[in-house]
mmCIF file of C-alpha atoms in Angstrom:
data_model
loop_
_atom_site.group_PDB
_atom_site.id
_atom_site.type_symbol
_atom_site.label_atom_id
_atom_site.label_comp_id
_atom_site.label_asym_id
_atom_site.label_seq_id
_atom_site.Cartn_x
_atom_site.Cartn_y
_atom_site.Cartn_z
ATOM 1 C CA UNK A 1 162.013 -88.079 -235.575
ATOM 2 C CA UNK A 2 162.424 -86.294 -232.125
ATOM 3 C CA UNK A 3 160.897 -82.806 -231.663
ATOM 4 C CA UNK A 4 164.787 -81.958 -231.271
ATOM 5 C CA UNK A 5 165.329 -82.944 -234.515
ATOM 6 C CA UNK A 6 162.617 -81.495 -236.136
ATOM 7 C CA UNK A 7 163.699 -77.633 -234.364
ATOM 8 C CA UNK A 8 166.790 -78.428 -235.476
ATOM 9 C CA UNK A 9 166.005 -78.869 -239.015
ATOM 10 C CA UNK A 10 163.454 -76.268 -238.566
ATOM 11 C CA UNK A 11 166.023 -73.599 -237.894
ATOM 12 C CA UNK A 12 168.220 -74.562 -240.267
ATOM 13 C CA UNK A 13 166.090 -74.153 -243.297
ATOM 14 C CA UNK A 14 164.541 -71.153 -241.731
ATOM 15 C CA UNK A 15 168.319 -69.764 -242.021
ATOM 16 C CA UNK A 16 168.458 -70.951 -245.176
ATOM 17 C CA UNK A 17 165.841 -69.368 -246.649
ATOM 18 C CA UNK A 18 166.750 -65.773 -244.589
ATOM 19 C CA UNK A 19 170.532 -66.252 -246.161
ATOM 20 C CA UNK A 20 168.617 -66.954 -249.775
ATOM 21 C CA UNK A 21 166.305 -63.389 -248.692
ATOM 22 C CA UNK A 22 169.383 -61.473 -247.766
ATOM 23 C CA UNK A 23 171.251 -62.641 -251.116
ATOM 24 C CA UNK A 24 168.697 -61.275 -253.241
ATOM 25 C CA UNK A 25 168.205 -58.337 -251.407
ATOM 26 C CA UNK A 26 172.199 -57.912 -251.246
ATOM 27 C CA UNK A 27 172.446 -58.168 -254.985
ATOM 28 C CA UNK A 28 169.311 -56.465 -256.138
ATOM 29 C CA UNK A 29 170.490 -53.249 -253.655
ATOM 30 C CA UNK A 30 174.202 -54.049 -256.198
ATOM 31 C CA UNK A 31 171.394 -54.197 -259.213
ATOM 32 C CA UNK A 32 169.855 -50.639 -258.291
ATOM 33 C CA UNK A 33 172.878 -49.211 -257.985
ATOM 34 C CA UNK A 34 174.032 -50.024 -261.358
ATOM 35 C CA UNK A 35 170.548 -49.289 -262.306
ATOM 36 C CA UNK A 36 170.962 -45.897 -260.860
ATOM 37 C CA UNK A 37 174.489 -45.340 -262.147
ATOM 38 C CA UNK A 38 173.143 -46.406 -265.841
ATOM 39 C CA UNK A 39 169.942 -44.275 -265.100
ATOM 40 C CA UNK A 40 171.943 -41.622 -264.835
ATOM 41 C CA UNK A 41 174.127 -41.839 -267.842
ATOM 42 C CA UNK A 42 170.580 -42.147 -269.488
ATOM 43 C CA UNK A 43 169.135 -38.928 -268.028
ATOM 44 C CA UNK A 44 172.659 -37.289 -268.599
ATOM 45 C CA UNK A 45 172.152 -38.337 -272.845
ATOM 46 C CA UNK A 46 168.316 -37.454 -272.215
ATOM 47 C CA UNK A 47 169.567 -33.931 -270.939
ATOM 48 C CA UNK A 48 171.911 -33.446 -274.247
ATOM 49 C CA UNK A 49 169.142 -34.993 -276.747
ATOM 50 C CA UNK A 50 166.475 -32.914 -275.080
ATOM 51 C CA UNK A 51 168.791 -30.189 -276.129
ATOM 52 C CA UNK A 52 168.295 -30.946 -279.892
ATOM 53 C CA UNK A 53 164.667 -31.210 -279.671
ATOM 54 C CA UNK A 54 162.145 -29.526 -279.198
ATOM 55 C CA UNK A 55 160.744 -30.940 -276.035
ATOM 56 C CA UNK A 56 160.841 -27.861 -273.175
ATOM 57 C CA UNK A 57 159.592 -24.156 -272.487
ATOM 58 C CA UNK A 58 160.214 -21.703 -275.240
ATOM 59 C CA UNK A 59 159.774 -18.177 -274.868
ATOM 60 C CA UNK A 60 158.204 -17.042 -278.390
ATOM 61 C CA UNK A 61 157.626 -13.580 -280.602
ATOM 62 C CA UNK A 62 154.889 -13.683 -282.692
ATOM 63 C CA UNK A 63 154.633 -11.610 -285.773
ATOM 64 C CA UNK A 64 150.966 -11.342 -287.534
ATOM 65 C CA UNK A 65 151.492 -10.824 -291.405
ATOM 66 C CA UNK A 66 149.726 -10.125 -294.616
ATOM 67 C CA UNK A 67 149.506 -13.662 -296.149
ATOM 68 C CA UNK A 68 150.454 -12.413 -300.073
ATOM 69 C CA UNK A 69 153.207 -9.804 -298.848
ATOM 70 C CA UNK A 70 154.221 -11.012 -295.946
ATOM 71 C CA UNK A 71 154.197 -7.369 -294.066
ATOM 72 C CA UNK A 72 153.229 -7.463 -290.363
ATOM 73 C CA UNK A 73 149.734 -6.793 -289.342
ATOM 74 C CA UNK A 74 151.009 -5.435 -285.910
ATOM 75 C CA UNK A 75 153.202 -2.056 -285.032
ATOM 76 C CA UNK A 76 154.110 -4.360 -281.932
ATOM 77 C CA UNK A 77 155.190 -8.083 -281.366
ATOM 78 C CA UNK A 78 153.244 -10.700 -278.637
ATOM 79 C CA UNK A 79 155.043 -12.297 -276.612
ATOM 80 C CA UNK A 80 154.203 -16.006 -275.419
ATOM 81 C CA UNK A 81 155.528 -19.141 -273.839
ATOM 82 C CA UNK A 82 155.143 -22.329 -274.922
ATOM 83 C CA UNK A 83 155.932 -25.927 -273.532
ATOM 84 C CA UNK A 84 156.261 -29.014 -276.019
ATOM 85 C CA UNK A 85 155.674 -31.516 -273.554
ATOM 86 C CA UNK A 86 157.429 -35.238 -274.157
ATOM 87 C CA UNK A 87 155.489 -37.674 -275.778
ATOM 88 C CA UNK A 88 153.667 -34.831 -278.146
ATOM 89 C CA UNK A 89 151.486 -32.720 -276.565
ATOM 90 C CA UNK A 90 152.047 -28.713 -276.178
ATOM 91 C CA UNK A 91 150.473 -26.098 -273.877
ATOM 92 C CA UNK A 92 150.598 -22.139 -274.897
ATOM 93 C CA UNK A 93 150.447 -18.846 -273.233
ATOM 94 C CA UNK A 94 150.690 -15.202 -274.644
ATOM 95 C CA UNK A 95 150.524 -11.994 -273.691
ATOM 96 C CA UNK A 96 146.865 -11.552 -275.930
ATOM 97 C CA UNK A 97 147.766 -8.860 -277.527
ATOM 98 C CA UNK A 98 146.500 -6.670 -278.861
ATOM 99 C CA UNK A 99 143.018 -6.962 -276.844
ATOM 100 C CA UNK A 100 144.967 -8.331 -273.920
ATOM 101 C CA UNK A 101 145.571 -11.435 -271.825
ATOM 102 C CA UNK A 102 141.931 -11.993 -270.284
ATOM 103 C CA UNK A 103 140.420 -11.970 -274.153
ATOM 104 C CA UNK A 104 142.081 -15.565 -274.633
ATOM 105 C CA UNK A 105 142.377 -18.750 -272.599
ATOM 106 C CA UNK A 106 145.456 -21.087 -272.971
ATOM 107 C CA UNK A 107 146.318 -22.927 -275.633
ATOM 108 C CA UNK A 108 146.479 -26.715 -275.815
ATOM 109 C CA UNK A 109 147.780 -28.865 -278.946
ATOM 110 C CA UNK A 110 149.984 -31.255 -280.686
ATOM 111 C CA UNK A 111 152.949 -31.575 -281.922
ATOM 112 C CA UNK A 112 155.389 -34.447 -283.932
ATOM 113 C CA UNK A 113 158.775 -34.664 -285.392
ATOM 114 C CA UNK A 114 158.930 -34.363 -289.043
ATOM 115 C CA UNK A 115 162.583 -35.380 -289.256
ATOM 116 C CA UNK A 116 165.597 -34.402 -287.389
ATOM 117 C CA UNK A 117 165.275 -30.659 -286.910
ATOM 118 C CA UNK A 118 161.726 -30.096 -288.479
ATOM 119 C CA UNK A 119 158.665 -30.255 -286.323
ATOM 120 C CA UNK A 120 154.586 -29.890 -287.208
ATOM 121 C CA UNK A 121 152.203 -28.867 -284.674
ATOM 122 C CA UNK A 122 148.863 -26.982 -283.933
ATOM 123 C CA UNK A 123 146.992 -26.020 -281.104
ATOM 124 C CA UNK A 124 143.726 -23.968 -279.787
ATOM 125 C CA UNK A 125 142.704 -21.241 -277.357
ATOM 126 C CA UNK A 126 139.666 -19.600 -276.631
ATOM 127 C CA UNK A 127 138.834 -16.474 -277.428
ATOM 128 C CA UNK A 128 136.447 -13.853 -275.355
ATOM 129 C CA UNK A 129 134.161 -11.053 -275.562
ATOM 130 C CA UNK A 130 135.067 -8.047 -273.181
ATOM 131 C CA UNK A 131 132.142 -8.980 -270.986
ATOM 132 C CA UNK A 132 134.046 -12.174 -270.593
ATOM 133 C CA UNK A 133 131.107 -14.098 -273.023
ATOM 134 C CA UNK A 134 132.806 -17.011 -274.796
ATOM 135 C CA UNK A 135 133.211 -15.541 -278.787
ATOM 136 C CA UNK A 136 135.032 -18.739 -280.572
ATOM 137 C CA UNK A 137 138.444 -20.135 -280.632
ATOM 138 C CA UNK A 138 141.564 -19.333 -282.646
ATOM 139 C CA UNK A 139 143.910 -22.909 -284.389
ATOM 140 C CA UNK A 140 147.200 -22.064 -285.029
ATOM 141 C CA UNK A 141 148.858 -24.551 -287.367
ATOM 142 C CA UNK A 142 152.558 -24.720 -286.900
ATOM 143 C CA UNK A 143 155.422 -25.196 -289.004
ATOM 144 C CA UNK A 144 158.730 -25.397 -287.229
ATOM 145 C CA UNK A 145 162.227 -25.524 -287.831
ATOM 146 C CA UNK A 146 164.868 -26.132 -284.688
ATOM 147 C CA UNK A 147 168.112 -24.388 -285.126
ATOM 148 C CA UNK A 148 171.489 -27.078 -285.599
ATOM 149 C CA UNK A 149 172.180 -26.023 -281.478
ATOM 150 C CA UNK A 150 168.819 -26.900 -280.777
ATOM 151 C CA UNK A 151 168.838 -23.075 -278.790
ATOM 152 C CA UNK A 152 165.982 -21.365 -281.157
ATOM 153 C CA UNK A 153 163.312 -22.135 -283.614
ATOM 154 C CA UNK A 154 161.436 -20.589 -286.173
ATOM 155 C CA UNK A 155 157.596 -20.857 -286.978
ATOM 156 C CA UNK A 156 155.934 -20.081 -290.376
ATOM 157 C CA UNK A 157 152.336 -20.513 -289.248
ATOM 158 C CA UNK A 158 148.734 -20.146 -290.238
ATOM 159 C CA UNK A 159 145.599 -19.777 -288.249
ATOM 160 C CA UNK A 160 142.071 -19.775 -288.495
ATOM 161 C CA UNK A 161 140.029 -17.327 -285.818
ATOM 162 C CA UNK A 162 135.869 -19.469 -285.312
ATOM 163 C CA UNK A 163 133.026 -17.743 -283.849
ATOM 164 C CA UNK A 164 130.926 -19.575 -281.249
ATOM 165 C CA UNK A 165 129.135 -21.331 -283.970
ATOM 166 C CA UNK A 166 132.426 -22.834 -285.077
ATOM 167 C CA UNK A 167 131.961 -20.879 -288.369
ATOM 168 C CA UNK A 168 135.352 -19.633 -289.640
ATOM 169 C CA UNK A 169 135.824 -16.115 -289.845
ATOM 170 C CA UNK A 170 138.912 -15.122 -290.107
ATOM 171 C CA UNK A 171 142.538 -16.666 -291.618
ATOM 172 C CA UNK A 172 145.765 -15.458 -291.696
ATOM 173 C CA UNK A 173 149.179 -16.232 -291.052
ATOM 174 C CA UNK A 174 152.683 -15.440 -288.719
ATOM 175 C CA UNK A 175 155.883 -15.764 -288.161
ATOM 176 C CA UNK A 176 157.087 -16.357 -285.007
ATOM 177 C CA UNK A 177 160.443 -17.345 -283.395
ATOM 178 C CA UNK A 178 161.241 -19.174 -280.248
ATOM 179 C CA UNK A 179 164.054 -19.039 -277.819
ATOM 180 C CA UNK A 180 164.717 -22.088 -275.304
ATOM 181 C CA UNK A 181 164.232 -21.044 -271.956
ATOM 182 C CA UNK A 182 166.747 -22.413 -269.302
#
């Protein structure tokens, strides 16, 4: 074969194999944009669903009680945020009350679905001494209930106050509420 021929040939399957290149390319670019199209329809039904769970930032009002009687502990309510994050995990603020924000850290836990509107979790913070010594941790063991709109939920919980030693010293229960925060 001449070196005219081989060019030739050359050339041609070179455009042959950029015509194969752009095809894909062409029709994967058509792919992603069905992809995105069905992506959003997805995130659309995510958005609604995520509306029925419990997955997002609640603002919350806690209510310490009397575990027999069930009468609050407190003249005054803490307030709090929590954030069930997807996939089952949970991080916690309040307002520390009554000793005040810088007697407690954050709180980090767990949570799962029960069934369709009832939901289990628990998490821990630490706790402080007013010269900012570490004095223990507080586990709050939470037993929730979503609302049918998926808008509020309410807690009947327990927790268990350790010292530094781990040693429980104190248990008691609440009541708290939650409202979704959008």
């Amino acid at each position: 074969m001449s070196k005219k021929s081989l060019n030739t040939i050359g050339a041609a399957a070179l455009a042959i194999l950029l015509l194969a290149l752009c095809a894909q390319v062409r029709v994967s670019a058509q792919d992603k944009s069905n992809d995105d199209a069905r992506s959003e329809q997805n995130t659309s039904a995510s958005s609604n669903a995520r509306q029925r769970t419990i997955e997002g930032v609640w603002r919350t009002q806690i209510t310490p009680r009397d575990c027999q009687t069930g009468v609050p502990l407190l003249p005054f309510t803490p307030q709090g945020l929590i954030t069930y994050h997807k996939g089952g995990t949970m991080s916690e603020t309040s307002d520390g009350a009554p000793s005040g924000p810088a007697s407690r850290g954050p709180g980090h836990g767990v949570w799962n679905r029960r069934n369709r509107r009832h939901y289990d979790g628990s998490f821990v913070f630490q706790l402080f001494n007013p010269d900012g010594s570490f004095a223990g941790t507080q586990k709050v063991t939470q037993n929730l209930r979503l609302n049918a709109s998926g808008d509020r939920w309410e807690d009947n919980a327990t927790f268990q106050i350790f010292d530094a030693n781990d040693n429980v010293i104190v248990t008691g229960c609440a009541t708290a509420v939650g409202t979704r925060f959008e």
